[in-house]
Amino acid sequence: MRTEYAGRVDEKFIGQTVTLFGWV
């Protein structure tokens, strides 16, 4: 459960990072 939660957080964080770099 904790691993799944961490995985979702990491995926969401990576997605935001990619979007941020995409805008920059």
Coordinates of N, CA and C in Angstrom, one line a residue:
M1 N 0.8 -1.2 0.0 CA 0.0 0.0 0.0 C 0.9 1.3 0.0
R2 N 1.9 1.3 0.9 CA 2.8 2.4 1.0 C 3.6 2.6 -0.3
T3 N 4.0 1.4 -0.9 CA 4.8 1.4 -2.1 C 3.9 2.0 -3.2
E4 N 2.7 1.6 -3.3 CA 1.8 2.0 -4.4 C 1.6 3.5 -4.3
Y5 N 1.4 4.0 -3.0 CA 1.2 5.4 -2.8 C 2.4 6.2 -3.2
A6 N 3.6 5.7 -2.9 CA 4.8 6.4 -3.2 C 5.0 6.4 -4.7
G7 N 4.6 5.3 -5.4 CA 4.7 5.2 -6.8 C 3.8 6.3 -7.5
R8 N 2.6 6.4 -7.0 CA 1.7 7.4 -7.6 C 2.3 8.8 -7.4
V9 N 2.8 9.1 -6.2 CA 3.4 10.4 -5.9 C 4.6 10.7 -6.8
D10 N 5.4 9.7 -7.0 CA 6.6 9.9 -7.9 C 6.1 10.1 -9.3
E11 N 5.2 9.3 -9.8 CA 4.7 9.5 -11.1 C 4.1 10.9 -11.3
K12 N 3.3 11.4 -10.3 CA 2.7 12.7 -10.4 C 3.8 13.8 -10.4
F13 N 4.8 13.6 -9.5 CA 5.8 14.6 -9.4 C 6.6 14.6 -10.7
I14 N 6.9 13.5 -11.3 CA 7.6 13.4 -12.6 C 6.8 14.1 -13.7
G15 N 5.5 13.9 -13.7 CA 4.7 14.5 -14.7 C 4.7 16.0 -14.6
Q16 N 4.7 16.5 -13.3 CA 4.7 18.0 -13.1 C 6.1 18.5 -13.6
T17 N 7.1 17.8 -13.3 CA 8.5 18.2 -13.7 C 8.6 18.3 -15.2
V18 N 8.1 17.3 -15.9 CA 8.2 17.2 -17.3 C 7.4 18.4 -17.9
T19 N 6.2 18.7 -17.3 CA 5.4 19.8 -17.8 C 6.1 21.1 -17.5
L20 N 6.8 21.2 -16.4 CA 7.5 22.5 -16.0 C 8.6 22.7 -17.0
F21 N 9.4 21.7 -17.3 CA 10.5 21.8 -18.3 C 9.9 22.0 -19.6
G22 N 8.8 21.5 -19.9 CA 8.2 21.7 -21.2 C 7.8 23.1 -21.5
W23 N 7.3 23.8 -20.4 CA 7.0 25.2 -20.5 C 8.2 26.1 -20.6
V24 N 9.3 25.7 -19.9 CA 10.5 26.4 -19.9 C 11.2 26.1 -21.2

